[in-house]
GROMACS .gro file of C-alpha atoms in nm:
model
  325
    1MET     CA    1   1.214   1.680   0.703
    2SER     CA    2   0.848   1.578   0.714
    3LYS     CA    3   0.739   1.299   0.941
    4PRO     CA    4   0.736   0.964   0.754
    5ILE     CA    5   0.416   0.769   0.700
    6LEU     CA    6   0.460   0.422   0.851
    7TRP     CA    7   0.261   0.113   0.759
    8ILE     CA    8   0.296  -0.186   0.990
    9VAL     CA    9   0.241  -0.492   0.769
   10ILE     CA   10   0.105  -0.795   0.957
   11PRO     CA   11   0.033  -1.128   0.782
   12CYS     CA   12  -0.251  -1.325   0.944
   13TYR     CA   13  -0.358  -1.686   0.902
   14ASN     CA   14  -0.619  -1.826   1.142
   15GLU     CA   15  -0.530  -1.575   1.414
   16GLU     CA   16  -0.873  -1.507   1.570
   17LYS     CA   17  -0.740  -1.597   1.917
   18VAL     CA   18  -0.441  -1.365   1.923
   19LEU     CA   19  -0.563  -1.065   1.716
   20PRO     CA   20  -0.787  -0.919   1.991
   21ILE     CA   21  -0.476  -0.913   2.213
   22THR     CA   22  -0.214  -0.782   1.972
   23ALA     CA   23  -0.420  -0.543   1.756
   24PRO     CA   24  -0.454  -0.282   2.038
   25MET     CA   25  -0.079  -0.316   2.096
   26PHE     CA   26   0.000  -0.230   1.732
   27LEU     CA   27  -0.247   0.061   1.742
   28GLN     CA   28  -0.092   0.199   2.059
   29LYS     CA   29   0.254   0.173   1.906
   30ILE     CA   30   0.145   0.375   1.602
   31LYS     CA   31  -0.005   0.642   1.826
   32THR     CA   32   0.301   0.649   2.054
   33LEU     CA   33   0.537   0.695   1.760
   34ALA     CA   34   0.311   0.973   1.628
   35GLU     CA   35   0.310   1.144   1.970
   36LYS     CA   36   0.689   1.133   1.971
   37GLU     CA   37   0.673   1.296   1.626
   38MET     CA   38   0.875   1.012   1.479
   39VAL     CA   39   0.602   0.917   1.229
   40SER     CA   40   0.298   1.082   1.076
   41ASP     CA   41  -0.051   1.046   1.221
   42LYS     CA   42  -0.147   0.911   0.876
   43SER     CA   43   0.042   0.592   0.961
   44ARG     CA   44  -0.156   0.269   0.943
   45VAL     CA   45  -0.168  -0.089   1.071
   46LEU     CA   46  -0.222  -0.314   0.768
   47PHE     CA   47  -0.347  -0.667   0.832
   48VAL     CA   48  -0.306  -0.915   0.546
   49ASN     CA   49  -0.555  -1.201   0.570
   50ASP     CA   50  -0.387  -1.502   0.410
   51GLY     CA   51  -0.698  -1.706   0.333
   52SER     CA   52  -0.790  -1.773   0.695
   53LYS     CA   53  -1.061  -2.029   0.767
   54ASP     CA   54  -1.168  -1.878   1.099
   55ALA     CA   55  -1.301  -1.533   1.193
   56THR     CA   56  -0.973  -1.351   1.126
   57TRP     CA   57  -1.108  -1.143   0.837
   58GLU     CA   58  -1.424  -1.052   1.027
   59LEU     CA   59  -1.208  -0.926   1.314
   60ILE     CA   60  -0.992  -0.720   1.077
   61CYS     CA   61  -1.305  -0.558   0.929
   62LYS     CA   62  -1.431  -0.485   1.279
   63PHE     CA   63  -1.102  -0.318   1.377
   64ALA     CA   64  -1.110  -0.108   1.059
   65GLN     CA   65  -1.461   0.015   1.139
   66GLU     CA   66  -1.361   0.112   1.494
   67ASP     CA   67  -1.041   0.302   1.411
   68GLU     CA   68  -0.914   0.454   1.085
   69HIS     CA   69  -0.557   0.352   1.168
   70PHE     CA   70  -0.656  -0.011   1.105
   71ILE     CA   71  -0.683  -0.127   0.744
   72GLY     CA   72  -0.691  -0.472   0.592
   73ILE     CA   73  -0.662  -0.669   0.271
   74SER     CA   74  -0.765  -1.027   0.210
   75GLN     CA   75  -0.609  -1.269  -0.034
   76SER     CA   76  -0.831  -1.484  -0.253
   77ARG     CA   77  -0.687  -1.796  -0.091
   78ASN     CA   78  -0.402  -1.907   0.133
   79ARG     CA   79  -0.071  -1.842  -0.044
   80GLY     CA   80   0.178  -1.873   0.239
   81HIS     CA   81   0.348  -1.638   0.483
   82GLN     CA   82   0.607  -1.498   0.242
   83ASN     CA   83   0.350  -1.413  -0.025
   84ALA     CA   84   0.126  -1.251   0.238
   85VAL     CA   85   0.411  -1.027   0.356
   86LEU     CA   86   0.494  -0.938  -0.004
   87ALA     CA   87   0.130  -0.850  -0.075
   88GLY     CA   88   0.125  -0.615   0.222
   89LEU     CA   89   0.454  -0.450   0.126
   90MET     CA   90   0.343  -0.389  -0.231
   91GLU     CA   91   0.006  -0.257  -0.109
   92ALA     CA   92   0.190  -0.012   0.114
   93LYS     CA   93   0.415   0.096  -0.172
   94GLU     CA   94   0.118   0.157  -0.401
   95ASN     CA   95  -0.050   0.376  -0.140
   96GLY     CA   96   0.240   0.613  -0.082
   97CYS     CA   97   0.381   0.515   0.256
   98ASP     CA   98   0.737   0.618   0.340
   99ILE     CA   99   0.839   0.317   0.549
  100THR     CA  100   0.700  -0.026   0.631
  101ILE     CA  101   0.766  -0.257   0.922
  102SER     CA  102   0.668  -0.620   0.871
  103ILE     CA  103   0.598  -0.824   1.184
  104ASP     CA  104   0.401  -1.135   1.279
  105CYS     CA  105   0.074  -1.088   1.466
  106ASP     CA  106   0.143  -1.340   1.745
  107GLY     CA  107   0.318  -1.092   1.977
  108GLN     CA  108   0.646  -1.284   1.988
  109ASP     CA  109   0.850  -1.006   1.827
  110ASP     CA  110   0.914  -0.711   2.060
  111ILE     CA  111   0.691  -0.428   1.935
  112ASP     CA  112   0.895  -0.170   2.128
  113ALA     CA  113   1.192  -0.239   1.897
  114MET     CA  114   1.003  -0.036   1.634
  115ASP     CA  115   1.110   0.287   1.807
  116GLU     CA  116   1.476   0.210   1.746
  117MET     CA  117   1.401   0.088   1.393
  118VAL     CA  118   1.236   0.417   1.301
  119GLN     CA  119   1.520   0.611   1.463
  120LYS     CA  120   1.773   0.413   1.256
  121TYR     CA  121   1.573   0.508   0.946
  122LEU     CA  122   1.572   0.874   1.048
  123ASP     CA  123   1.950   0.846   1.090
  124GLY     CA  124   1.989   0.727   0.731
  125ALA     CA  125   1.929   0.351   0.714
  126GLU     CA  126   1.700   0.235   0.433
  127VAL     CA  127   1.658  -0.119   0.573
  128VAL     CA  128   1.660  -0.210   0.943
  129TYR     CA  129   1.668  -0.578   1.037
  130GLY     CA  130   1.522  -0.701   1.363
  131VAL     CA  131   1.771  -0.955   1.503
  132ARG     CA  132   1.705  -1.186   1.795
  133SER     CA  133   1.954  -1.123   2.074
  134ARG     CA  134   1.907  -1.470   2.222
  135ARG     CA  135   1.698  -1.786   2.191
  136ASP     CA  136   1.628  -1.872   2.554
  137THR     CA  137   1.261  -1.943   2.481
  138ASP     CA  138   1.347  -2.205   2.217
  139THR     CA  139   1.404  -2.572   2.284
  140PHE     CA  140   1.757  -2.701   2.232
  141PHE     CA  141   1.649  -2.876   1.912
  142LYS     CA  142   1.485  -2.566   1.765
  143ARG     CA  143   1.776  -2.344   1.865
  144PHE     CA  144   2.030  -2.587   1.718
  145THR     CA  145   1.841  -2.635   1.390
  146ALA     CA  146   1.760  -2.263   1.350
  147GLU     CA  147   2.117  -2.144   1.404
  148GLY     CA  148   2.245  -2.429   1.188
  149PHE     CA  149   2.011  -2.312   0.912
  150TYR     CA  150   2.159  -1.961   0.910
  151HIS     CA  151   2.514  -2.098   0.902
  152LEU     CA  152   2.423  -2.339   0.622
  153MET     CA  153   2.255  -2.067   0.417
  154ASN     CA  154   2.559  -1.843   0.437
  155ALA     CA  155   2.792  -2.134   0.360
  156LEU     CA  156   2.590  -2.206   0.045
  157GLY     CA  157   2.622  -1.849  -0.077
  158ALA     CA  158   2.291  -1.698   0.040
  159ASP     CA  159   2.349  -1.357   0.201
  160ILE     CA  160   2.111  -1.352   0.496
  161VAL     CA  161   2.129  -1.174   0.831
  162PHE     CA  162   2.198  -1.413   1.120
  163ASN     CA  163   1.898  -1.470   1.353
  164HIS     CA  164   1.675  -1.242   1.143
  165ALA     CA  165   1.334  -1.362   1.028
  166ASP     CA  166   1.078  -1.121   0.878
  167TYR     CA  167   1.074  -0.842   1.136
  168ARG     CA  168   1.224  -0.552   0.943
  169LEU     CA  169   1.181  -0.191   0.837
  170ILE     CA  170   1.201  -0.112   0.466
  171SER     CA  171   1.189   0.233   0.310
  172ALA     CA  172   0.975   0.323   0.008
  173ARG     CA  173   1.291   0.371  -0.195
  174VAL     CA  174   1.394   0.011  -0.132
  175LEU     CA  175   1.042  -0.116  -0.203
  176GLU     CA  176   1.047   0.059  -0.541
  177SER     CA  177   1.361  -0.132  -0.634
  178PHE     CA  178   1.238  -0.455  -0.474
  179ALA     CA  179   0.925  -0.446  -0.691
  180ASP     CA  180   1.150  -0.528  -0.990
  181TYR     CA  181   1.225  -0.870  -0.839
  182LYS     CA  182   0.971  -1.090  -1.014
  183GLU     CA  183   1.050  -1.434  -0.872
  184VAL     CA  184   0.755  -1.661  -0.805
  185ASN     CA  185   0.954  -1.856  -0.545
  186ILE     CA  186   1.024  -1.589  -0.287
  187PHE     CA  187   1.233  -1.595   0.029
  188LEU     CA  188   1.224  -1.241   0.163
  189ARG     CA  189   1.492  -1.264   0.430
  190GLY     CA  190   1.738  -1.360   0.155
  191MET     CA  191   1.603  -1.133  -0.121
  192VAL     CA  192   1.590  -0.803   0.068
  193PRO     CA  193   1.970  -0.792   0.127
  194LEU     CA  194   2.019  -0.838  -0.249
  195VAL     CA  195   1.859  -0.498  -0.314
  196GLY     CA  196   2.138  -0.320  -0.129
  197PHE     CA  197   2.106   0.033   0.017
  198PRO     CA  198   2.232   0.134   0.365
  199SER     CA  199   2.113  -0.105   0.636
  200ALA     CA  200   2.127  -0.143   1.013
  201THR     CA  201   2.020  -0.396   1.276
  202VAL     CA  202   1.821  -0.374   1.597
  203SER     CA  203   1.847  -0.645   1.862
  204TYR     CA  204   1.543  -0.758   2.056
  205GLU     CA  205   1.421  -1.046   2.270
  206ARG     CA  206   1.159  -1.278   2.129
  207HIS     CA  207   0.876  -1.376   2.363
  208GLU     CA  208   0.635  -1.664   2.386
  209ARG     CA  209   0.331  -1.657   2.159
  210LEU     CA  210   0.052  -1.464   2.336
  211ALA     CA  211  -0.233  -1.689   2.218
  212GLY     CA  212  -0.322  -1.947   1.957
  213GLU     CA  213  -0.092  -2.204   1.800
  214SER     CA  214   0.213  -2.172   1.581
  215HIS     CA  215   0.154  -2.223   1.209
  216TYR     CA  216   0.517  -2.315   1.146
  217PRO     CA  217   0.578  -2.675   1.256
  218LEU     CA  218   0.910  -2.846   1.183
  219SER     CA  219   0.796  -2.969   0.841
  220LYS     CA  220   0.713  -2.614   0.724
  221MET     CA  221   1.037  -2.478   0.867
  222LEU     CA  222   1.237  -2.740   0.678
  223ALA     CA  223   1.042  -2.666   0.359
  224LEU     CA  224   1.109  -2.292   0.401
  225ALA     CA  225   1.480  -2.359   0.456
  226PHE     CA  226   1.504  -2.578   0.146
  227ASP     CA  227   1.312  -2.322  -0.059
  228GLY     CA  228   1.546  -2.050   0.062
  229ILE     CA  229   1.858  -2.244  -0.033
  230THR     CA  230   1.738  -2.343  -0.378
  231SER     CA  231   1.589  -2.000  -0.451
  232LEU     CA  232   1.899  -1.801  -0.363
  233SER     CA  233   2.195  -2.021  -0.451
  234ASN     CA  234   2.306  -2.274  -0.714
  235LYS     CA  235   2.589  -2.393  -0.492
  236PRO     CA  236   2.416  -2.727  -0.413
  237ILE     CA  237   2.436  -2.818  -0.784
  238ARG     CA  238   2.805  -2.726  -0.786
  239LEU     CA  239   2.857  -2.941  -0.478
  240ILE     CA  240   2.686  -3.229  -0.656
  241THR     CA  241   2.918  -3.181  -0.953
  242GLY     CA  242   3.221  -3.184  -0.723
  243ALA     CA  243   3.093  -3.492  -0.540
  244GLY     CA  244   3.033  -3.665  -0.873
  245ILE     CA  245   3.391  -3.597  -0.981
  246ILE     CA  246   3.528  -3.731  -0.651
  247VAL     CA  247   3.313  -4.046  -0.665
  248SER     CA  248   3.414  -4.100  -1.028
  249LEU     CA  249   3.784  -4.078  -0.937
  250ILE     CA  250   3.737  -4.320  -0.649
  251SER     CA  251   3.545  -4.555  -0.879
  252PHE     CA  252   3.821  -4.533  -1.141
  253ILE     CA  253   4.081  -4.623  -0.878
  254GLY     CA  254   3.858  -4.911  -0.768
  255VAL     CA  255   3.837  -5.042  -1.124
  256ILE     CA  256   4.216  -5.037  -1.158
  257TRP     CA  257   4.249  -5.214  -0.824
  258ALA     CA  258   3.999  -5.480  -0.932
  259ILE     CA  259   4.185  -5.539  -1.259
  260VAL     CA  260   4.516  -5.575  -1.076
  261GLN     CA  261   4.363  -5.817  -0.826
  262ALA     CA  262   4.210  -6.021  -1.107
  263ALA     CA  263   4.546  -6.037  -1.290
  264MET     CA  264   4.711  -6.161  -0.972
  265GLY     CA  265   4.446  -6.430  -0.931
  266SER     CA  266   4.346  -6.318  -0.581
  267VAL     CA  267   3.984  -6.229  -0.651
  268VAL     CA  268   3.739  -6.358  -0.389
  269ALA     CA  269   3.372  -6.367  -0.484
  270GLY     CA  270   3.155  -6.167  -0.243
  271TRP     CA  271   2.805  -6.036  -0.286
  272ALA     CA  272   2.797  -5.821   0.031
  273SER     CA  273   3.053  -5.570  -0.091
  274THR     CA  274   2.882  -5.553  -0.430
  275VAL     CA  275   2.542  -5.488  -0.274
  276CYS     CA  276   2.687  -5.218  -0.047
  277ILE     CA  277   2.849  -5.036  -0.337
  278VAL     CA  278   2.537  -5.059  -0.553
  279CYS     CA  279   2.314  -4.932  -0.272
  280PHE     CA  280   2.552  -4.649  -0.189
  281MET     CA  281   2.581  -4.533  -0.548
  282GLY     CA  282   2.206  -4.569  -0.600
  283GLY     CA  283   2.136  -4.353  -0.295
  284VAL     CA  284   2.383  -4.086  -0.403
  285GLN     CA  285   2.230  -4.075  -0.751
  286LEU     CA  286   1.875  -4.043  -0.617
  287ILE     CA  287   1.975  -3.759  -0.384
  288CYS     CA  288   2.149  -3.579  -0.670
  289LEU     CA  289   1.848  -3.626  -0.896
  290GLY     CA  290   1.621  -3.494  -0.621
  291VAL     CA  291   1.823  -3.172  -0.577
  292ILE     CA  292   1.847  -3.118  -0.952
  293GLY     CA  293   1.474  -3.192  -0.983
  294GLU     CA  294   1.401  -2.924  -0.720
  295TYR     CA  295   1.578  -2.666  -0.933
  296ILE     CA  296   1.400  -2.783  -1.247
  297GLY     CA  297   1.068  -2.757  -1.064
  298LYS     CA  298   1.147  -2.399  -0.965
  299ILE     CA  299   1.236  -2.316  -1.325
  300TYR     CA  300   0.902  -2.468  -1.430
  301MET     CA  301   0.711  -2.248  -1.184
  302GLU     CA  302   0.906  -1.936  -1.281
  303THR     CA  303   0.829  -1.984  -1.651
  304LYS     CA  304   0.456  -1.992  -1.573
  305ALA     CA  305   0.487  -1.645  -1.415
  306ARG     CA  306   0.171  -1.693  -1.211
  307PRO     CA  307   0.068  -1.410  -0.976
  308ARG     CA  308   0.229  -1.438  -0.635
  309TYR     CA  309  -0.083  -1.306  -0.465
  310ILE     CA  310  -0.435  -1.192  -0.553
  311ILE     CA  311  -0.610  -0.939  -0.331
  312SER     CA  312  -0.983  -1.002  -0.335
  313GLU     CA  313  -1.105  -0.758  -0.066
  314ARG     CA  314  -1.003  -0.438   0.110
  315THR     CA  315  -1.157  -0.287   0.420
  316TRP     CA  316  -1.163   0.058   0.262
  317ALA     CA  317  -1.298  -0.048  -0.079
  318PRO     CA  318  -1.456  -0.394  -0.038
  319TYR     CA  319  -1.558  -0.597  -0.340
  320GLU     CA  320  -1.470  -0.319  -0.586
  321ARG     CA  321  -1.150  -0.442  -0.744
  322LYS     CA  322  -0.889  -0.715  -0.754
  323TYR     CA  323  -0.517  -0.666  -0.752
  324HIS     CA  324  -0.264  -0.916  -0.887
  325GLY     CA  325   0.104  -0.915  -0.798
   0.00000   0.00000   0.00000
């Protein structure tokens, strides 16, 4: 069996502070894996510039000039973390790599876990998920909300791996099949398991960010969670239907009760109870309309079929072509 060509896919957005620290680490990992004869020396570190506003792209170009193992692509504008990862994966597929490992560039994910990931691939796994072994570095609030998110996703019918983000190995065979998934609204950690194929997990400890600031505040995390739920499952709409039936039955019972009370002449006029019921029902209806509207909005975006990413530059062929995906 020939040694597989590995591409490490690293999305970057305004990472000029951390790249000089982590780029040598990724390069050393590629070389170490090659020395162990686990991967080919033709393996590469692919940086995906996601429309950064700082010197991130200039740094990527500099790395590429200094060492052939570094390559980079730049998107025409910022399109979000998930689209940046997808762009890198599809770029790797188009250029004949055998396996990819996607990882963030901030140094939080344990780079040494790649050795075990590659070994799992050599043993027959087509997808290897990096799973956090513990969350000691997280605050209680972040740990509670993150773990609650995974439980909620699975309860709503989305098949995702617990405590797995976007640190994973994917074989070229899986990427070929994954390329047929044409959704505009993408949530990779929920979509990759849908492809199937033999999979495995590798546990690792997540560290503190080495430099720079996180680009995923609470608002973005909540938005990602909501996108994931509505992109992978229609169970919320079914729950709304069930809740509507229950509320309708309760309302019907209330109407009967009101008629009986009126017939018995024991009706007492009261505006407070009326206001409470109206406000409650109004709130429920607005929430239901909001969830349904979210699905309609996603349908609207899917029908447009806009490109999920546009590559405007490459370090090995700058300014020569554009690639849409």
